[in-house]
PDB file of C-alpha atoms and ligand atoms in Angstrom:
ATOM      1  CA  UNK A  27     103.952 142.541 104.922  1.00  0.00           C
ATOM      2  CA  UNK A  28     106.326 140.400 106.900  1.00  0.00           C
ATOM      3  CA  UNK A  29     107.818 137.466 104.914  1.00  0.00           C
ATOM      4  CA  UNK A  30     107.852 138.917 101.396  1.00  0.00           C
ATOM      5  CA  UNK A  31     109.449 142.116 102.697  1.00  0.00           C
ATOM      6  CA  UNK A  32     112.135 140.027 104.557  1.00  0.00           C
ATOM      7  CA  UNK A  33     112.647 137.880 101.425  1.00  0.00           C
ATOM      8  CA  UNK A  34     112.907 140.998  99.242  1.00  0.00           C
ATOM      9  CA  UNK A  35     115.346 142.660 101.665  1.00  0.00           C
ATOM     10  CA  UNK A  36     117.438 139.282 101.867  1.00  0.00           C
ATOM     11  CA  UNK A  37     117.707 139.294  98.021  1.00  0.00           C
ATOM     12  CA  UNK A  38     119.422 142.689  98.218  1.00  0.00           C
ATOM     13  CA  UNK A  39     122.558 141.309  99.970  1.00  0.00           C
ATOM     14  CA  UNK A  40     124.905 138.443  99.008  1.00  0.00           C
ATOM     15  CA  UNK A  41     124.565 136.896 102.499  1.00  0.00           C
ATOM     16  CA  UNK A  42     120.827 137.151 102.244  1.00  0.00           C
ATOM     17  CA  UNK A  43     120.742 135.282  98.981  1.00  0.00           C
ATOM     18  CA  UNK A  44     122.943 132.512 100.446  1.00  0.00           C
ATOM     19  CA  UNK A  45     120.535 132.140 103.356  1.00  0.00           C
ATOM     20  CA  UNK A  46     117.569 132.091 101.066  1.00  0.00           C
ATOM     21  CA  UNK A  47     119.194 129.486  98.735  1.00  0.00           C
ATOM     22  CA  UNK A  48     119.991 127.315 101.847  1.00  0.00           C
ATOM     23  CA  UNK A  49     116.426 127.622 102.997  1.00  0.00           C
ATOM     24  CA  UNK A  50     115.083 126.573  99.620  1.00  0.00           C
ATOM     25  CA  UNK A  51     117.457 123.611  99.466  1.00  0.00           C
ATOM     26  CA  UNK A  52     116.375 122.354 102.920  1.00  0.00           C
ATOM     27  CA  UNK A  53     112.645 122.705 101.986  1.00  0.00           C
ATOM     28  CA  UNK A  54     113.350 120.723  98.725  1.00  0.00           C
ATOM     29  CA  UNK A  55     115.176 118.030 100.713  1.00  0.00           C
ATOM     30  CA  UNK A  56     112.448 117.808 103.344  1.00  0.00           C
ATOM     31  CA  UNK A  57     109.842 117.326 100.628  1.00  0.00           C
ATOM     32  CA  UNK A  58     111.940 114.680  98.861  1.00  0.00           C
ATOM     33  CA  UNK A  59     112.355 112.771 102.156  1.00  0.00           C
ATOM     34  CA  UNK A  60     108.524 112.955 102.836  1.00  0.00           C
ATOM     35  CA  UNK A  61     107.541 111.634  99.373  1.00  0.00           C
ATOM     36  CA  UNK A  62     110.282 109.123  98.853  1.00  0.00           C
ATOM     37  CA  UNK A  63     108.370 106.269 100.732  1.00  0.00           C
ATOM     38  CA  UNK A  64     105.410 106.841  98.406  1.00  0.00           C
ATOM     39  CA  UNK A  65     107.693 106.333  95.351  1.00  0.00           C
ATOM     40  CA  UNK A  66     109.693 103.461  96.856  1.00  0.00           C
ATOM     41  CA  UNK A  67     106.676 101.298  98.047  1.00  0.00           C
ATOM     42  CA  UNK A  68     105.237 100.487  94.548  1.00  0.00           C
ATOM     43  CA  UNK A  69     108.664  99.499  93.296  1.00  0.00           C
ATOM     44  CA  UNK A  70     109.311  97.389  96.350  1.00  0.00           C
ATOM     45  CA  UNK A  71     106.076  95.562  95.801  1.00  0.00           C
ATOM     46  CA  UNK A  72     106.670  95.027  92.115  1.00  0.00           C
ATOM     47  CA  UNK A  73     110.276  93.962  92.809  1.00  0.00           C
ATOM     48  CA  UNK A  74     109.114  91.406  95.462  1.00  0.00           C
ATOM     49  CA  UNK A  75     106.614  89.839  93.159  1.00  0.00           C
ATOM     50  CA  UNK A  76     108.975  89.643  90.271  1.00  0.00           C
ATOM     51  CA  UNK A  77     111.756  88.281  92.453  1.00  0.00           C
ATOM     52  CA  UNK A  78     109.797  85.071  93.257  1.00  0.00           C
ATOM     53  CA  UNK A  79     108.750  84.276  89.696  1.00  0.00           C
ATOM     54  CA  UNK A  80     111.414  82.978  87.353  1.00  0.00           C
ATOM     55  CA  UNK A  81     111.491  85.011  84.123  1.00  0.00           C
ATOM     56  CA  UNK A  82     111.179  81.875  81.900  1.00  0.00           C
ATOM     57  CA  UNK A  83     107.756  81.434  83.519  1.00  0.00           C
ATOM     58  CA  UNK A  84     106.418  84.647  81.909  1.00  0.00           C
ATOM     59  CA  UNK A  85     106.679  83.571  78.345  1.00  0.00           C
ATOM     60  CA  UNK A  86     103.956  81.405  76.665  1.00  0.00           C
ATOM     61  CA  UNK A  87     104.857  77.637  76.894  1.00  0.00           C
ATOM     62  CA  UNK A  88     105.777  75.630  73.783  1.00  0.00           C
ATOM     63  CA  UNK A  89     102.754  74.130  72.082  1.00  0.00           C
ATOM     64  CA  UNK A  90     101.933  71.410  69.535  1.00  0.00           C
ATOM     65  CA  UNK A  91      98.497  71.644  67.840  1.00  0.00           C
ATOM     66  CA  UNK A  92      95.914  72.458  70.519  1.00  0.00           C
ATOM     67  CA  UNK A  93      98.279  71.276  73.276  1.00  0.00           C
ATOM     68  CA  UNK A  94     101.051  72.889  75.201  1.00  0.00           C
ATOM     69  CA  UNK A  95     103.383  72.245  78.252  1.00  0.00           C
ATOM     70  CA  UNK A  96     101.907  73.192  81.671  1.00  0.00           C
ATOM     71  CA  UNK A  97     105.133  75.091  82.430  1.00  0.00           C
ATOM     72  CA  UNK A  98     106.938  77.497  80.243  1.00  0.00           C
ATOM     73  CA  UNK A  99     110.654  76.868  79.487  1.00  0.00           C
ATOM     74  CA  UNK A 100     112.984  74.556  81.409  1.00  0.00           C
ATOM     75  CA  UNK A 101     111.961  72.606  84.443  1.00  0.00           C
ATOM     76  CA  UNK A 102     113.271  69.857  86.616  1.00  0.00           C
ATOM     77  CA  UNK A 103     111.541  66.516  86.602  1.00  0.00           C
ATOM     78  CA  UNK A 104     110.266  65.097  89.815  1.00  0.00           C
ATOM     79  CA  UNK A 105     108.435  61.760  90.271  1.00  0.00           C
ATOM     80  CA  UNK A 106     107.108  60.024  87.159  1.00  0.00           C
ATOM     81  CA  UNK A 107     103.940  57.980  86.929  1.00  0.00           C
ATOM     82  CA  UNK A 108     103.473  54.726  88.897  1.00  0.00           C
ATOM     83  CA  UNK A 109     105.191  53.305  91.936  1.00  0.00           C
ATOM     84  CA  UNK A 110     107.414  56.095  93.210  1.00  0.00           C
ATOM     85  CA  UNK A 111     107.683  56.541  97.057  1.00  0.00           C
ATOM     86  CA  UNK A 112     108.854  59.863  98.331  1.00  0.00           C
ATOM     87  CA  UNK A 113     111.802  59.254 100.664  1.00  0.00           C
ATOM     88  CA  UNK A 114     111.117  61.094 103.944  1.00  0.00           C
ATOM     89  CA  UNK A 115     107.439  61.800 103.197  1.00  0.00           C
ATOM     90  CA  UNK A 116     105.054  59.427 104.924  1.00  0.00           C
ATOM     91  CA  UNK A 117     101.845  61.214 103.683  1.00  0.00           C
ATOM     92  CA  UNK A 118     102.840  61.338 100.099  1.00  0.00           C
ATOM     93  CA  UNK A 119     101.274  58.705  97.792  1.00  0.00           C
ATOM     94  CA  UNK A 120     103.535  55.685  96.896  1.00  0.00           C
ATOM     95  CA  UNK A 121     101.648  54.912  93.752  1.00  0.00           C
ATOM     96  CA  UNK A 122     102.020  58.202  91.988  1.00  0.00           C
ATOM     97  CA  UNK A 123      99.083  59.143  89.727  1.00  0.00           C
ATOM     98  CA  UNK A 124     100.722  61.946  87.843  1.00  0.00           C
ATOM     99  CA  UNK A 125     103.912  63.595  86.615  1.00  0.00           C
ATOM    100  CA  UNK A 126     105.815  66.037  88.960  1.00  0.00           C
ATOM    101  CA  UNK A 127     107.610  68.977  87.331  1.00  0.00           C
ATOM    102  CA  UNK A 128     109.322  71.963  89.130  1.00  0.00           C
ATOM    103  CA  UNK A 129     110.484  75.361  87.958  1.00  0.00           C
ATOM    104  CA  UNK A 130     110.419  77.072  91.305  1.00  0.00           C
ATOM    105  CA  UNK A 131     107.864  78.433  93.854  1.00  0.00           C
ATOM    106  CA  UNK A 132     105.640  81.006  92.079  1.00  0.00           C
ATOM    107  CA  UNK A 133     106.271  79.864  88.556  1.00  0.00           C
ATOM    108  CA  UNK A 134     103.167  80.305  86.265  1.00  0.00           C
ATOM    109  CA  UNK A 135     101.225  77.065  85.659  1.00  0.00           C
ATOM    110  CA  UNK A 136      99.395  76.935  82.280  1.00  0.00           C
ATOM    111  CA  UNK A 137      96.508  74.957  80.932  1.00  0.00           C
ATOM    112  CA  UNK A 138      97.901  72.050  78.860  1.00  0.00           C
ATOM    113  CA  UNK A 139      94.807  71.962  76.416  1.00  0.00           C
ATOM    114  CA  UNK A 140      91.453  73.520  75.609  1.00  0.00           C
ATOM    115  CA  UNK A 141      88.488  72.820  77.797  1.00  0.00           C
ATOM    116  CA  UNK A 142      86.359  73.933  80.703  1.00  0.00           C
ATOM    117  CA  UNK A 143      87.553  74.398  84.242  1.00  0.00           C
ATOM    118  CA  UNK A 144      85.657  72.021  86.619  1.00  0.00           C
ATOM    119  CA  UNK A 145      87.662  72.489  89.744  1.00  0.00           C
ATOM    120  CA  UNK A 146      89.390  75.663  90.953  1.00  0.00           C
ATOM    121  CA  UNK A 147      90.316  75.480  94.630  1.00  0.00           C
ATOM    122  CA  UNK A 148      91.080  73.107  97.441  1.00  0.00           C
ATOM    123  CA  UNK A 149      90.896  69.491  95.976  1.00  0.00           C
ATOM    124  CA  UNK A 150      91.487  66.365  98.092  1.00  0.00           C
ATOM    125  CA  UNK A 151      95.221  65.864  98.726  1.00  0.00           C
ATOM    126  CA  UNK A 152      96.191  68.088  95.761  1.00  0.00           C
ATOM    127  CA  UNK A 153      95.974  71.333  97.776  1.00  0.00           C
ATOM    128  CA  UNK A 154      94.947  74.305  95.598  1.00  0.00           C
ATOM    129  CA  UNK A 155      94.136  72.638  92.342  1.00  0.00           C
ATOM    130  CA  UNK A 156      92.614  73.197  88.910  1.00  0.00           C
ATOM    131  CA  UNK A 157      90.914  70.492  86.909  1.00  0.00           C
ATOM    132  CA  UNK A 158      90.046  70.897  83.206  1.00  0.00           C
ATOM    133  CA  UNK A 159      87.504  68.839  81.360  1.00  0.00           C
ATOM    134  CA  UNK A 160      88.685  68.484  77.740  1.00  0.00           C
ATOM    135  CA  UNK A 161      85.759  66.433  76.580  1.00  0.00           C
ATOM    136  CA  UNK A 162      85.789  62.745  75.584  1.00  0.00           C
ATOM    137  CA  UNK A 163      86.197  61.880  79.292  1.00  0.00           C
ATOM    138  CA  UNK A 164      89.620  63.465  79.256  1.00  0.00           C
ATOM    139  CA  UNK A 165      90.579  65.540  82.269  1.00  0.00           C
ATOM    140  CA  UNK A 166      93.845  67.257  83.341  1.00  0.00           C
ATOM    141  CA  UNK A 167      94.664  68.185  86.904  1.00  0.00           C
ATOM    142  CA  UNK A 168      97.192  70.737  88.199  1.00  0.00           C
ATOM    143  CA  UNK A 169      98.030  70.307  91.886  1.00  0.00           C
ATOM    144  CA  UNK A 170      99.670  71.940  94.800  1.00  0.00           C
ATOM    145  CA  UNK A 171      99.406  75.671  93.541  1.00  0.00           C
ATOM    146  CA  UNK A 172      99.863  78.454  95.958  1.00  0.00           C
ATOM    147  CA  UNK A 173      96.805  79.569  97.830  1.00  0.00           C
ATOM    148  CA  UNK A 174      95.310  82.718  96.334  1.00  0.00           C
ATOM    149  CA  UNK A 175      97.186  82.276  93.171  1.00  0.00           C
ATOM    150  CA  UNK A 176      94.402  80.887  90.913  1.00  0.00           C
ATOM    151  CA  UNK A 177      93.582  83.036  87.885  1.00  0.00           C
ATOM    152  CA  UNK A 178      90.600  80.883  86.620  1.00  0.00           C
ATOM    153  CA  UNK A 179      87.364  79.877  88.070  1.00  0.00           C
ATOM    154  CA  UNK A 180      84.876  76.978  87.593  1.00  0.00           C
ATOM    155  CA  UNK A 181      82.886  77.082  84.355  1.00  0.00           C
ATOM    156  CA  UNK A 182      85.558  79.173  82.502  1.00  0.00           C
ATOM    157  CA  UNK A 183      86.741  78.072  79.086  1.00  0.00           C
ATOM    158  CA  UNK A 184      90.476  77.845  78.712  1.00  0.00           C
ATOM    159  CA  UNK A 185      92.958  77.149  75.835  1.00  0.00           C
ATOM    160  CA  UNK A 186      96.526  75.694  76.022  1.00  0.00           C
ATOM    161  CA  UNK A 187      98.574  78.330  77.546  1.00  0.00           C
ATOM    162  CA  UNK A 188      95.996  80.053  79.688  1.00  0.00           C
ATOM    163  CA  UNK A 189      97.647  80.898  82.983  1.00  0.00           C
ATOM    164  CA  UNK A 190      96.077  78.918  85.869  1.00  0.00           C
ATOM    165  CA  UNK A 191      97.984  79.876  88.908  1.00  0.00           C
ATOM    166  CA  UNK A 192     101.357  79.734  90.616  1.00  0.00           C
ATOM    167  CA  UNK A 193     103.550  76.705  91.415  1.00  0.00           C
ATOM    168  CA  UNK A 194     103.331  75.981  95.187  1.00  0.00           C
ATOM    169  CA  UNK A 195     103.451  73.455  97.962  1.00  0.00           C
ATOM    170  CA  UNK A 196      99.863  72.999  99.055  1.00  0.00           C
ATOM    171  CA  UNK A 197      98.193  69.735  99.949  1.00  0.00           C
ATOM    172  CA  UNK A 198     100.085  66.487 100.242  1.00  0.00           C
ATOM    173  CA  UNK A 199     103.306  68.011  98.774  1.00  0.00           C
ATOM    174  CA  UNK A 200     106.992  67.947  99.624  1.00  0.00           C
ATOM    175  CA  UNK A 201     108.475  71.125  98.282  1.00  0.00           C
ATOM    176  CA  UNK A 202     107.168  73.412  95.498  1.00  0.00           C
ATOM    177  CA  UNK A 203     106.286  71.476  92.335  1.00  0.00           C
ATOM    178  CA  UNK A 204     103.432  70.956  89.897  1.00  0.00           C
ATOM    179  CA  UNK A 205     101.637  67.631  90.040  1.00  0.00           C
ATOM    180  CA  UNK A 206     100.301  67.155  86.510  1.00  0.00           C
ATOM    181  CA  UNK A 207      97.776  64.507  86.122  1.00  0.00           C
ATOM    182  CA  UNK A 208      95.857  63.150  83.142  1.00  0.00           C
ATOM    183  CA  UNK A 209      92.718  61.162  83.628  1.00  0.00           C
ATOM    184  CA  UNK A 210      90.851  59.200  80.936  1.00  0.00           C
ATOM    185  CA  UNK A 211      87.291  58.117  82.012  1.00  0.00           C
ATOM    186  CA  UNK A 212      88.275  58.788  85.574  1.00  0.00           C
ATOM    187  CA  UNK A 213      91.378  56.732  85.613  1.00  0.00           C
ATOM    188  CA  UNK A 214      94.884  58.419  85.823  1.00  0.00           C
ATOM    189  CA  UNK A 215      97.043  57.596  82.723  1.00  0.00           C
ATOM    190  CA  UNK A 216     100.797  58.230  82.279  1.00  0.00           C
ATOM    191  CA  UNK A 217     101.124  61.940  81.420  1.00  0.00           C
ATOM    192  CA  UNK A 218     104.414  61.211  79.555  1.00  0.00           C
ATOM    193  CA  UNK A 219     102.658  58.824  77.163  1.00  0.00           C
ATOM    194  CA  UNK A 220      99.679  61.135  76.804  1.00  0.00           C
ATOM    195  CA  UNK A 221     101.803  64.220  76.026  1.00  0.00           C
ATOM    196  CA  UNK A 222     104.007  62.245  73.615  1.00  0.00           C
ATOM    197  CA  UNK A 223     100.808  61.329  71.829  1.00  0.00           C
ATOM    198  CA  UNK A 224     100.026  65.011  71.215  1.00  0.00           C
ATOM    199  CA  UNK A 225     103.633  65.699  70.190  1.00  0.00           C
ATOM    200  CA  UNK A 226     105.050  67.034  73.450  1.00  0.00           C
ATOM    201  CA  UNK A 227     107.879  65.149  75.013  1.00  0.00           C
ATOM    202  CA  UNK A 228     108.215  65.389  78.784  1.00  0.00           C
ATOM    203  CA  UNK A 229     111.645  64.663  79.911  1.00  0.00           C
TER     204      UNK A 229
HETATM  205 ZN1  LIG B 302     102.754  64.366  92.113  1.00  0.00          ZN
END
């Protein structure tokens, strides 16, 4: 007895039906308000992540043969190889051993060529870095990536275009950028010359 009887009685009068419809509307609104945070949170998280990564960083980078660019799409050039002091940065190296390129904090960094990951984590002044051994004493290094962004681990085999991590500002860095270094027999060589040699022009 009780509620069903009152509801049945309410349905028998016009005013009763209006009251019942109002009550149902209030209940629906209360439920909507209660569950809305549960719906909104996943979108907010996804939106935040997408917001920090440029869309051009999500497509596979241009490749030539077995090699590809470490960033996908357009980028701005930072310091080139050789004597290049950073104005306003006393801890930055003056004799630059790599090639700096920037797309924006959080942009995906890709392996430039096939090989085995020999470093994945904190590495000297390079911050969060990945080093790949390509054989023939050839090693590429990707420096200053965001902490916690690495997508590969030591011992893993990668190909050109394998995502490594996200562009960051870790280690001896002065703003988000990728420090791309190429070493031959343990000695850094000019990445521009090396990449040109495999058919990929750095700007
Ligand atoms: Zn650099």
